[in-house]
Structures are given as structure tokens and as C-alpha cells.
C-alpha positions as a printed Julia matrix, in Angstrom:
550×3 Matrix{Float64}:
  93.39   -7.98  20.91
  96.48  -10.62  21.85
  99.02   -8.14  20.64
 101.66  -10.77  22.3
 100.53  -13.02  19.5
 101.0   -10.07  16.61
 104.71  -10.79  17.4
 105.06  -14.57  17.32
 104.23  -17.23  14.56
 100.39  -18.69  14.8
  98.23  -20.59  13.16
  97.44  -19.45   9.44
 100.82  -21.17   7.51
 102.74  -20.67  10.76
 101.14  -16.72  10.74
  98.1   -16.06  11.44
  98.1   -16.12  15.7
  94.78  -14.95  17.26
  94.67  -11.48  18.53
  91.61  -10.06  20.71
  92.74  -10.61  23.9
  94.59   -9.01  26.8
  95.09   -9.29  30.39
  94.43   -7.34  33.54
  94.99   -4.68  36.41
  93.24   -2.39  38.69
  92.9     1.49  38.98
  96.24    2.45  41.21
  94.59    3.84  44.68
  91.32    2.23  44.11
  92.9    -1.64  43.81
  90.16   -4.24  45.72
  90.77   -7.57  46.85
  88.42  -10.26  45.11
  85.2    -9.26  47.59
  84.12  -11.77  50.11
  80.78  -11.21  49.33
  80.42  -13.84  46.25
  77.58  -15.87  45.3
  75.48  -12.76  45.71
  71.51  -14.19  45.3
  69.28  -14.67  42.3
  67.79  -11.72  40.7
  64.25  -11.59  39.27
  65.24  -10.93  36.25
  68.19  -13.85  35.85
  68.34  -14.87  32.43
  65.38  -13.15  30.89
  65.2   -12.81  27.13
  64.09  -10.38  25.43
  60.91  -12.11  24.28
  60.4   -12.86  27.99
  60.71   -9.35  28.82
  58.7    -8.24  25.71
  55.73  -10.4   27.24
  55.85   -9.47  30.71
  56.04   -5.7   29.84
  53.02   -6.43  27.71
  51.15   -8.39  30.53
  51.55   -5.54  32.94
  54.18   -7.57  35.06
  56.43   -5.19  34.3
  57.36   -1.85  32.64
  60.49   -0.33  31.08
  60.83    2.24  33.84
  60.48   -0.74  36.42
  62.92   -2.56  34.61
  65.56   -0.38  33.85
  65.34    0.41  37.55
  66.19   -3.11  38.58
  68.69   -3.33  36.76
  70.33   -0.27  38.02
  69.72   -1.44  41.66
  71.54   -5.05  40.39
  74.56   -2.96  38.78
  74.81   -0.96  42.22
  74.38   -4.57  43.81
  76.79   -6.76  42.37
  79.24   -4.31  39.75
  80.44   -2.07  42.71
  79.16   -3.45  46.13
  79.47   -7.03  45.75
  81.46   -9.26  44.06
  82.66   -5.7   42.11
  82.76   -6.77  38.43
  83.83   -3.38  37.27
  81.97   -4.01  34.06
  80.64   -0.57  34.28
  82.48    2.51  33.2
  79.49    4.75  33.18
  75.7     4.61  34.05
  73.41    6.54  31.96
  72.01    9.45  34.06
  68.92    9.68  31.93
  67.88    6.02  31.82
  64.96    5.5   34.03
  63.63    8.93  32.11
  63.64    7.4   28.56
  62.49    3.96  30.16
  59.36    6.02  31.3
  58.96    7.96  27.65
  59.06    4.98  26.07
  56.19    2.92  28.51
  54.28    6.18  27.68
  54.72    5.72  23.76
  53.66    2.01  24.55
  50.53    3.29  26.33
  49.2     5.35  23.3
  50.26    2.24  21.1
  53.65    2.96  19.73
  56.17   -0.16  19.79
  59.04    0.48  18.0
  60.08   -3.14  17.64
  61.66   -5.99  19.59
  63.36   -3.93  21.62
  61.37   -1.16  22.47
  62.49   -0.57  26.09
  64.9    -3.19  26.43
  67.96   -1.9   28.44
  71.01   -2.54  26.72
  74.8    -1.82  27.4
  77.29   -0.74  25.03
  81.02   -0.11  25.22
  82.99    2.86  25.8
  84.59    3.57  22.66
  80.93    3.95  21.15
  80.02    7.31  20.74
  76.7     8.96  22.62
  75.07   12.33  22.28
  74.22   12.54  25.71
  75.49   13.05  29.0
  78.12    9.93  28.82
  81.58   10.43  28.17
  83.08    7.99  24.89
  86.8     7.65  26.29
  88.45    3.76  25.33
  88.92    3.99  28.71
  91.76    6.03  28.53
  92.3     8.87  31.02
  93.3    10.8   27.8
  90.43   10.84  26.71
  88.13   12.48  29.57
  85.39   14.79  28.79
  84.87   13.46  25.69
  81.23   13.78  25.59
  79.88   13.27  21.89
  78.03   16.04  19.84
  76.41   13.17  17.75
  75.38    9.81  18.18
  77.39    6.99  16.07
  75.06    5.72  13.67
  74.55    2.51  16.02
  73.41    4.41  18.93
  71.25    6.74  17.16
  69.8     2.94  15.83
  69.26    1.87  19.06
  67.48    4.8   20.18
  65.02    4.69  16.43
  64.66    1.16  17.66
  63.27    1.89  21.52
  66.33    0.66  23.07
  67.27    2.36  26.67
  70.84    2.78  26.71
  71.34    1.96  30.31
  75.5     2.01  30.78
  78.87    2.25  28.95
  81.01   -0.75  30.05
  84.68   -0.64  30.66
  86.97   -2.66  28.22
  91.21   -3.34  27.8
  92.2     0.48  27.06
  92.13    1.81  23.78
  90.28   -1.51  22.72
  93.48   -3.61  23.91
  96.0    -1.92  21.51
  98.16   -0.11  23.6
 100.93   -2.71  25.24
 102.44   -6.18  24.2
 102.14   -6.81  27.71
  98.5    -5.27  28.95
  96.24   -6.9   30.69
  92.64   -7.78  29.35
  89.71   -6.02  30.96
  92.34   -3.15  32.67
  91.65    0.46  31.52
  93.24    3.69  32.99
  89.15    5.06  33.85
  87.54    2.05  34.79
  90.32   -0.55  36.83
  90.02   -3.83  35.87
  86.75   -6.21  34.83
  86.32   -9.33  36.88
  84.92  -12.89  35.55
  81.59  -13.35  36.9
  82.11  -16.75  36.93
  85.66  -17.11  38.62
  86.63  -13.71  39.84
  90.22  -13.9   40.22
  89.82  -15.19  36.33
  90.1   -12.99  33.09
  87.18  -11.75  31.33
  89.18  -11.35  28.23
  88.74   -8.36  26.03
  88.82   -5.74  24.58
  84.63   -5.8   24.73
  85.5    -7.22  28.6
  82.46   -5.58  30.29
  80.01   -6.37  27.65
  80.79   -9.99  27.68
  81.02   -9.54  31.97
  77.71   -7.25  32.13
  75.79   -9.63  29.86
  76.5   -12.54  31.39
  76.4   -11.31  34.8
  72.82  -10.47  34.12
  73.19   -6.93  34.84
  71.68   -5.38  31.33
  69.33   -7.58  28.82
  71.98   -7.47  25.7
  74.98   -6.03  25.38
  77.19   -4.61  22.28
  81.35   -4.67  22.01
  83.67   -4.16  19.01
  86.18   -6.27  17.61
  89.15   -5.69  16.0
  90.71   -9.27  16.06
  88.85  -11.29  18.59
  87.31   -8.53  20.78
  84.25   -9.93  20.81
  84.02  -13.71  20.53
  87.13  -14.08  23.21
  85.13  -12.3   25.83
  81.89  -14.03  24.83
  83.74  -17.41  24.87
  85.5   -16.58  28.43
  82.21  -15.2   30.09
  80.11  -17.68  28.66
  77.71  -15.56  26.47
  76.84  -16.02  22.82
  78.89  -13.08  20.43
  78.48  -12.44  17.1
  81.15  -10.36  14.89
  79.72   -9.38  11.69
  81.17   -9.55   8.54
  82.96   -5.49   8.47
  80.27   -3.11   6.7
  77.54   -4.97   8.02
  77.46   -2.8   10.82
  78.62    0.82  10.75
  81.57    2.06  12.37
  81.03    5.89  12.71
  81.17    7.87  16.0
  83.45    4.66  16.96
  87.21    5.31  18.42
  88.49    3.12  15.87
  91.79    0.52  15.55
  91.5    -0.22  11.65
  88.74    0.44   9.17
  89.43   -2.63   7.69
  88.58   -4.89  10.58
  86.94   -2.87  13.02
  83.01   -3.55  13.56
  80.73   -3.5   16.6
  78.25   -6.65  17.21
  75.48   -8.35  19.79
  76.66   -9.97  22.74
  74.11  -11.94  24.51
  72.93  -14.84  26.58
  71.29  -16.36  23.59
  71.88  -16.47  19.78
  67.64  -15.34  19.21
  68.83  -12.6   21.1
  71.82  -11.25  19.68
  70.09  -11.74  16.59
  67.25   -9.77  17.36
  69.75   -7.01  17.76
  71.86   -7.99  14.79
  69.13   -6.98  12.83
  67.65   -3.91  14.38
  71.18   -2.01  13.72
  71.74   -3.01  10.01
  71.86   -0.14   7.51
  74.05    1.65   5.22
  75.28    4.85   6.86
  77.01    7.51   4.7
  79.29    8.12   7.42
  81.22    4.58   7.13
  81.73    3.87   3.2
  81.95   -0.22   4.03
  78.52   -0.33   4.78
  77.19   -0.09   1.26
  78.68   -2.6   -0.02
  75.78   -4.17   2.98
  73.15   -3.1   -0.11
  71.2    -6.63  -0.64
  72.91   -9.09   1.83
  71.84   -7.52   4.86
  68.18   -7.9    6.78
  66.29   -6.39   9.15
  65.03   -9.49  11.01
  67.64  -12.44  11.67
  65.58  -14.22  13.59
  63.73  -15.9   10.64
  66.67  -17.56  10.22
  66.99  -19.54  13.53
  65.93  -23.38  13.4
  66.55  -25.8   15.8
  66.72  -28.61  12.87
  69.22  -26.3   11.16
  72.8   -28.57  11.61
  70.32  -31.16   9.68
  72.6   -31.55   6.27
  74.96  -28.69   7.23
  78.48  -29.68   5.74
  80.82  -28.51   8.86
  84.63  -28.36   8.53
  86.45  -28.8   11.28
  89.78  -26.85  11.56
  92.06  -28.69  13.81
  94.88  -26.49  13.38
  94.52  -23.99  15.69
  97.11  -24.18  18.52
  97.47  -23.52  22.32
  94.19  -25.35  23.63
  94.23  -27.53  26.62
  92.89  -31.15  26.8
  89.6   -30.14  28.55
  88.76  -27.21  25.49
  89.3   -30.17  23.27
  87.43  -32.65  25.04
  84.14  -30.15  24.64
  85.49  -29.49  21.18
  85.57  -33.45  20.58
  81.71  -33.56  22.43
  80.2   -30.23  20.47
  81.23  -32.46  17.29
  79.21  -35.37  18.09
  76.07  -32.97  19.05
  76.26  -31.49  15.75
  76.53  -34.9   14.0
  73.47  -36.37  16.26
  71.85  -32.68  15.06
  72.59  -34.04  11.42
  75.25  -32.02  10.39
  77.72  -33.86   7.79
  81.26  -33.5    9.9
  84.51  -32.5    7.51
  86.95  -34.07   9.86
  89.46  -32.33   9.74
  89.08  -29.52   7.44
  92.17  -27.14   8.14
  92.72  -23.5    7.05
  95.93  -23.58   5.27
  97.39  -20.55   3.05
 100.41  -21.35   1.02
 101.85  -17.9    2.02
 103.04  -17.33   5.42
 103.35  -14.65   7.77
 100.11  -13.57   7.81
 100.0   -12.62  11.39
 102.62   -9.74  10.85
 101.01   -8.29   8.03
  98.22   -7.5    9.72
  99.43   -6.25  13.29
 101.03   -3.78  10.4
  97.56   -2.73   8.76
  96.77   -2.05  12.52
  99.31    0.16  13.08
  99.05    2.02  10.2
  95.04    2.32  10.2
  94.87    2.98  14.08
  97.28    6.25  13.7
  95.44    7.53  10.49
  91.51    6.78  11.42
  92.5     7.42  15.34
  93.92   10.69  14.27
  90.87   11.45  12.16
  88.48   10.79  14.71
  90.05   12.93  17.13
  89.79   15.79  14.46
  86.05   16.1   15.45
  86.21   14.97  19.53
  84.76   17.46  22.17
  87.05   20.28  22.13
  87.31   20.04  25.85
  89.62   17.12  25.42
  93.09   18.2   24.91
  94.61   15.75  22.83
  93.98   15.78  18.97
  96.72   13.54  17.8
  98.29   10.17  18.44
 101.42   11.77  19.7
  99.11   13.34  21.97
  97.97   10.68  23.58
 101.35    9.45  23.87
 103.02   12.33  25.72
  99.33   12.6   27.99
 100.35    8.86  28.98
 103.82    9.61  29.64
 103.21   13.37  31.37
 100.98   11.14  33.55
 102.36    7.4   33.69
 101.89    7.32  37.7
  98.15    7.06  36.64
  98.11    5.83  32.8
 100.85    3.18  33.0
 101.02    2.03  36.01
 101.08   -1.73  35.07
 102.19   -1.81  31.49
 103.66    1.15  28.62
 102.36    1.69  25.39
 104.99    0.29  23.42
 102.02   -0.33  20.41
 101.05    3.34  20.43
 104.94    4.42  19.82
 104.46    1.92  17.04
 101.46    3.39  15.37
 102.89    7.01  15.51
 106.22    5.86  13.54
 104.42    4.75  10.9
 104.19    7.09   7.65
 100.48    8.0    5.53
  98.0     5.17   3.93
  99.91    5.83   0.92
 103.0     4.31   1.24
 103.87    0.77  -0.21
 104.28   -1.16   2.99
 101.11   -0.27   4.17
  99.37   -1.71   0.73
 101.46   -4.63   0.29
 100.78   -5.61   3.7
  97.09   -4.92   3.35
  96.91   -6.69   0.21
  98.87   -9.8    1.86
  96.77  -10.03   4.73
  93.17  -10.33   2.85
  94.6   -12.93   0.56
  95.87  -15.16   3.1
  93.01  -15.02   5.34
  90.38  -14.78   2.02
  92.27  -16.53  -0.82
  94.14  -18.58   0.32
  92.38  -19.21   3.93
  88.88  -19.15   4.59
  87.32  -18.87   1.01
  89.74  -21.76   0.12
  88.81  -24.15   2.76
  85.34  -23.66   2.05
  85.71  -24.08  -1.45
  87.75  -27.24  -1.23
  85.62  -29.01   1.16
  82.44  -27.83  -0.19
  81.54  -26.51   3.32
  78.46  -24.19   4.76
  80.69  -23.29   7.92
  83.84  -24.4    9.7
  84.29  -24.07  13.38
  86.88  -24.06  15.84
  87.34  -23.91  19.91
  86.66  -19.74  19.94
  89.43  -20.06  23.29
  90.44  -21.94  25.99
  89.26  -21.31  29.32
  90.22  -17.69  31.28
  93.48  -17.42  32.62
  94.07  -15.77  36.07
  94.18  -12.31  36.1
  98.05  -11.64  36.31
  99.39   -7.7   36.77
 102.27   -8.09  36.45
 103.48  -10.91  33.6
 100.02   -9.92  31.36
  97.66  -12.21  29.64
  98.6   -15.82  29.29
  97.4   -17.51  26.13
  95.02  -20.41  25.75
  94.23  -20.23  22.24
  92.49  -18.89  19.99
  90.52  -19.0   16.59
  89.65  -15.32  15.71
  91.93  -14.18  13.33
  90.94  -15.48  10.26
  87.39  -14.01  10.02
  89.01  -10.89  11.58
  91.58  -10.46   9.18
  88.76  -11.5    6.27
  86.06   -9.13   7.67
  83.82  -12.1    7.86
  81.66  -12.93  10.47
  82.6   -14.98  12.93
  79.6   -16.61  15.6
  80.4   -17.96  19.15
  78.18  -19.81  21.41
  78.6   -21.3   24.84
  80.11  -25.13  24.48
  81.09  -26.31  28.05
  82.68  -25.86  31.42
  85.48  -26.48  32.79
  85.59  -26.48  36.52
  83.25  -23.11  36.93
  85.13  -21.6   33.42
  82.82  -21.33  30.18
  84.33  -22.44  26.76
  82.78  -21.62  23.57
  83.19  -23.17  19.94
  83.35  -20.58  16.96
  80.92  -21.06  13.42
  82.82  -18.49  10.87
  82.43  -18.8    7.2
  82.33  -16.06   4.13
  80.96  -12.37   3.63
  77.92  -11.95   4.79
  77.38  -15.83   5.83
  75.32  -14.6    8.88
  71.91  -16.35   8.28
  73.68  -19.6    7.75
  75.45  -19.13  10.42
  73.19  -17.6   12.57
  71.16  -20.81  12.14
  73.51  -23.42  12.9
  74.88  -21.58  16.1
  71.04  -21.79  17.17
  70.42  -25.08  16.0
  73.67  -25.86  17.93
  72.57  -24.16  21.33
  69.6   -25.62  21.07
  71.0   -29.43  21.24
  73.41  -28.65  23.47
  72.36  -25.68  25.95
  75.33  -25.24  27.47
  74.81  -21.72  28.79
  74.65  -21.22  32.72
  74.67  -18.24  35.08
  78.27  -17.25  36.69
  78.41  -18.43  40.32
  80.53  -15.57  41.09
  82.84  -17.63  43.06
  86.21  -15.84  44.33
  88.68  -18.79  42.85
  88.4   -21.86  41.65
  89.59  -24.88  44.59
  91.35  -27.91  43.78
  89.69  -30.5   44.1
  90.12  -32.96  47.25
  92.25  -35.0   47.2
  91.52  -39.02  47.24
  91.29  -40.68  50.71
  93.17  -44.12  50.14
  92.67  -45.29  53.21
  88.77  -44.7   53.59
């Protein structure tokens, strides 16, 4: 999350400034210059879908076990030998063995679904009952090896899914420091940009969005708090989707705030992240918000994707959203006219304005106050291995050991948290109650209402800053906070380049939108197919300059 931003005025009435990002470091001792070694060479399985792989599995091309393997090889290749990505915080050690149980289930005629033996990465604040460690990247948090499964995992195994790795992400899901650095956690060092390595990858889900569009896993999954997911998605060039909160359960996940928290699909296409969209819906006992799920969620989201599906769409287009460059809104101004071309009926502009202001701090409060109570809670039932059970903890951990911990930036957000008093007190409702109505109310539900609108869409972020240690992230915008603060989903999809740096625009709308949504995203990438591999180049080179005289 861009805890800078939870400081200063944004966008929502002069409040509501986007969150979700972060910036970068790299593990003290084990610091690596941008390798040499860029532009490593294709891979076989570049791009592949999950369709694709479906069919050449079935076709005898390939199996699971083969797969997973080369995919393992490619994360040995490219994450720590070559251009060293540091997406990956983790690699399963039991992969290629449940790739080869699940070819055998295949033989005798068992297919789960869609993604039977489809390797797929998640991030490390998910919890696994296996031999992986769930730690937020946090040194704190070592040995925390999981005695269940979240309710997410346990879906992806019912569904057939390998879980190949657990990527690295901004520690504690980038709410630690005003001044951190995106893709930088304690464990794992800091996540590279496959497309401009010396660039940003955003967070906190930084090696999801990295991994998946780095082609080193088939589909990935992050969490997002305020912008976790689509700001990585947008900077890596992948397509994210953050559900509207419930959809999605959040058990057995170290957790910022119950009331905006939610995991989601990040992938290289919008069929695919809603292929897994759908295979992890469900109402889980564990996480109250997901029956309220009951009748507006499906199992399939894919029988919502049409490429004619901008044709009649009324699309609002909020122009107020600050901190953009001319290039973001030059693909902004050009992803407009595809959608018109693709029929859509343009709302030009079609702003999201609350009457109250100061939306912005009334939720980086509701963080503060949910992260110590449902952080402390979850801790309750961690490995017993781990020593720290509390908040305050963590916070004397991090100081006993700054050398290691804090080497780049404190954790002036955690001293924050652990000030604040129980759920109960009045602050903590008022400012609960304040940020839902401007970003419901009075924001998104509003606009919608007033323009008579099936979506509204924004520039998700500008392109990725460079990776800067020492002054932290440096903001280029942002659109996340209003579906974030909501708990509506929010849909990004690759837009443009500029120079080698992806941009993506955002589709959010209201609760449980995601099949409209869902199909104009397609419809959009579909027109437009924007999406290209990373080049994995070390910088990005001005360009030469003109010869005058030639």
C-alpha cells in the first residue's frame, strides 16, 4: 500500500489518495547489482494459457510433472541466476510429487477442472499446510509453517492446482514504513521489474505480478489491501483482478484489515484470471464476509467473457485522479477511443466526487486499528515455534534486530497500529463508518448512479519508478482506493508502454460487479492486446540524440 499517500490529501474530495504501493531494497549482505545477464532467451512455455496448457497436457505434449519441472528449471534460470527477479520467497519442495499424483489421477480419468495441474504461485502471507513457511516476509515471522491450509489454498488443491512457490512481496503486505520500499522484504531482498530491472515492481503482491509476468508460474494470486494487486499488475504488465471483499475468503491470511483485505488472480490474461476467479469462490465459515457471497458469486466466470462486450457499455470516465504523466494519459486518451470503436457509450468525464472530505485519513485509521486487532488474532493460532504472538512483538523482534529488519526503513506504521485502543472505541467506528460512505455513498455508488453507468475506469498507475533505497517509492498515481475502501472489485488490464514500462487502465464498479466487469476488461484486451513479454532489460537508455548536421 502507498502509506506516503495515507498522510497527504488525494483524490476522493481532496481525500481519498491511492495506497497499494511501496518502494524497494535488497537483503543487507546478499545486495546484487542489476545482473549482466538480461534478455535471458525464450522459454517453451512463454505465454501459455491455461487452455493452451490444458490441451497440450491432454495431447500428450506435455504432463503436469513435465511442466511443473520446467518451470522450476526457469525459476532457477532467470529468478536467482539470471536477471535475479527475486520474485520467489520459497519453492514448494513437494511440487513435482503432486504434479505426478495428479497426471496419475488424469490417467485413470479424474480432472478436477480447469486447472487440474496447472502450477500456480501464491504469496507469502497465504497460509499452507505443508512444508512452506507463511511469513509477510518478515524475519519475525520465521518458522511459521501452517497447521491448516487457508480456505484458498485448500481450494486450489480441491481444484488440481500444484502450488509450485510462495513469492516475496513489500513486508508485512507494505504496511510497515511511510518510507518502505515496494517489493523489499526482510526474508526475500527486493523484487525486480522483469521488464526494466532497475524499475519497481510495485507491491505489496510484487512477486506475483513479477512471477506472472515473467513467465515463471502459469497464474499467480496476491492480496490487496488498497492497491496491492492492480498496482503490481499495472507496473508488470499483467491483468489483476481484486474482488469485491467476501467474494473471496480471507482465512489462514496474515491480514491488514478485515474490511478491505481480499486475495485475487493475477495473470497474463483476463480468461485466465477468471478461470481462477471462479475455481476459489465459496463461503467459508472461517471468514464471516463471505456469506454475504450467497447468490452473487459463480463458479465459472468465464461465461461471462465476450469480445463484443464494450458494445452498449455506458463507461464513465473519472478524470480526477492525480499524479499521472503525459504518456499514462496519452494511452488513457487511446484506451478511450478503443472502447468507443468497441461500442462502448463514453461518459466523458464522469468524476468520483464525495461531498465529505478526508476520506483518505479515515481509512489509513481503520487500517491501523484492524491490522493490530485481526494481526494479533491471527498470531493467537501461528506455529508455536515462532516467538512472537503480539504486535508489540513484532515490534521489539524488529528493533532487537534492526541491523537485519530495518536496515533501509523503520516501522513507524507498526508503532502506529500498537497505540491504537480495541474495535470498540468511537474513533475506530466513526472512522469506519466515514470511510464506506465516502467511497460507497457518496463515491462510487453515486457516480454510477448519476451517470447511469455499467463501469467507470481510470489509469490503474503510471509507469514504475526506479527502485530508490534510500528516498522510498516515488508516486505516479494511482486509482485504487475507491474500490478498496468500498470492498468492490476493481479489474486491471494491460493498456500500453511506455519506453519498455507497462501501463494499465482500471474497470471498477459496485459489489459484486465482476461479470460485468469481467466482460468489458476482456472485450477491452481483446481490441486492444496490449500485453507483451518483459525484455528483462537492465535500464531503460535515453534515446539518441538528433544528428543536425546529418
Amino acid at each position: 500500500m502507498k502509506r506516503k499517500d495515507f498522510l497527504k490529501v488525494g483524490v476522493l474530495g481532496g481525500a481519498m489518495a491511492g495506497l497499494g504501493v511501496g518502494v524497494s531494497a535488497c537483503k543487507p549482505g546478499k545486495q546484487k547489482a542489476v545482473a549482466k545477464k538480461a534478455e535471458p532467451g525464450d522459454f517453451e512455455l512463454d505465454e501459455i494459457t491455461v487452455g493452451q496448457l490444458q490441451d497440450a497436457i491432454k495431447s500428450g505434449k506435455y504432463t503436469s510433472e513435465s511442466v511443473t519441472k520446467m518451470y522450476l528449471d526457469r525459476i532457477h534460470e532467470i529468478d536467482k541466476n539470471g536477471p535475479t527477479l527475486n520474485t520467489v520467497i520459497e519453492l514448494n519442495p513437494d511440487a513435482v510429487d503432486i504434479a505426478r499424483q495428479l497426471d496419475q489421477e488424469r490417467a485413470q480419468g479424474k480432472i478436477r477442472g480447469p486447472l487440474h495441474g496447472v502450477p500456480i504461485m501464491i504469496k507469502d502471507n497465504i497460509d499452507t499446510a505443508d512444508k512452506m513457511m507463511t511469513t509477510a516476509g518478515a524475519l519475525a515471522m520465521v518458522g511459521n509453517i501452517a497447521g491448516k491450509d487457508s480456505f484458498i489454498a485448500r481450494k486450489l488443491r480441491d481444484a488440481g492446482a500444484v502450488i509450485l512457490a510462495k513469492t516475496n512481496l513489500s513486508e508485512w503486505a507494505n504496511f510497515r514504513s511511510t518510507h518502505s520500499s515496494s517489493g523489499w522484504s526482510g526474508r526475500g531482498g527486493q523484487t525486480r521489474n522483469p521488464n526494466v530491472l532497475s524499475r519497481n515492481p510495485c507491491g505489496s503482491s510484487s512477486g506475483s505480478g513479477a512471477g506472472a509476468s515473467a513467465n515463471l508460474c502459469t497464474i499467480a494470486i496476491g492480496t490487496e489491501t488498497d492497491g496491492s494487486i492492480v498496482c503490481p499488475s499495472s507496473l508488470n504488465g499483467v491483468v489483476g483482478v481484486k474482488p469485491t471483499v467476501g467474494l473471496w475468503s480471507r482465512s489462514g491470511i496474515i491480514p491488514i484489515s478485515h474490511s478491505q483485505d481480499t486475495p485475487g488472480p493475477m495473470a497474463r490474461t483476463v480468461r485466465d484470471a477468471a478461470i481462477l476467479l471462479g475455481a476459489l469462490t465459496g463461503v467459508d465459515p472461517r471468514d464471516p464476509a463471505t456469506s454475504d457471497s450467497k447468490g452473487h458469486s459463480y463458479t465459472d466466470y468465464t461465461q461471462f467473457l465476450d469480445p463484443n462486450g464494450l458494445k452498449g457499455a455506458r463507461i464513465g470516465i473519472a478524470r480526477n485522479f492525480k499524479g499521472f504523466n503525459k504518456d499514462t494519459e496519452d494511452i488513457f486518451d487511446a484506451s478511450i477511443e478503443a472502447m468507443k470503436k468497441a461500442g462502448a457509450v463514453i461518459v466523458d468525464p464522469a468524476n468520483i466526487e464525495p461531498k465529505e472530505k478526508g476520506g483518505g485519513d479515515a481509512e489509513f485509521q481503520v487500517l491501523l486499528y484492524e491490522f493490530k486487532a485481526d494481526l494479533n488474532k491471527y498470531l493467537k493460532t501461528a506455529n508455536p515455534d515462532i516467538k512472537v504472538r503480539t504486535l508489540k512483538d513484532i515490534i521489539e523482534f524488529n528493533k532487537e534486530h534492526k541491523a537485519e529488519s530495518m536496515p533501509y526503513f523503520g516501522q513507524d506504521i507498526l508503532i502506529m497500529a500498537e497505540k491504537k485502543g480495541p474495535l470498540t472505541e468511537k474513533a475506530y467506528h466513526e472512522a469506519l463508518a466515514k470511510s464506506h460512505r465516502v467511497s460507497r455513498d457518496e463515491g462510487i455508488d453515486a457516480t454510477m448512479k448519476k451517470y447511469n453507468l455499467d463501469a467507470i475506469v481510470a489509469p490503474t498507475a503510471g509507469p514504475a519508478w526506479t527502485t530508490d533505497v534510500i528516498n522510498g517509492d516515488h508516486d505516479t498515481g494511482g486509482s485504487s482506493s475507491p474500490a478498496a475502501m468500498a470492498g468492490y472489485p476493481d479489474i486491471t488490464v494491460p493498456a500500453g508502454y511506455i519506453y519498455d514500462l507497462p501501463v494499465g487502465i482500471s474497470f471498477f464498479g459496485s459489489a459484486w460487479s465482476e461479470p460485468k466487469l469481467l466482460k468489458y476488461a476482456y472485450a477491452f484486451e481483446q481490441a486492444t492486446k496490449a500485453r507483451r513479454k518483459p525484455a528483462f532489460r537492465p535500464d531503460i537508455g535515453l534515446p539518441k540524440p538528433e544528428n543536425k548536421n546529418a
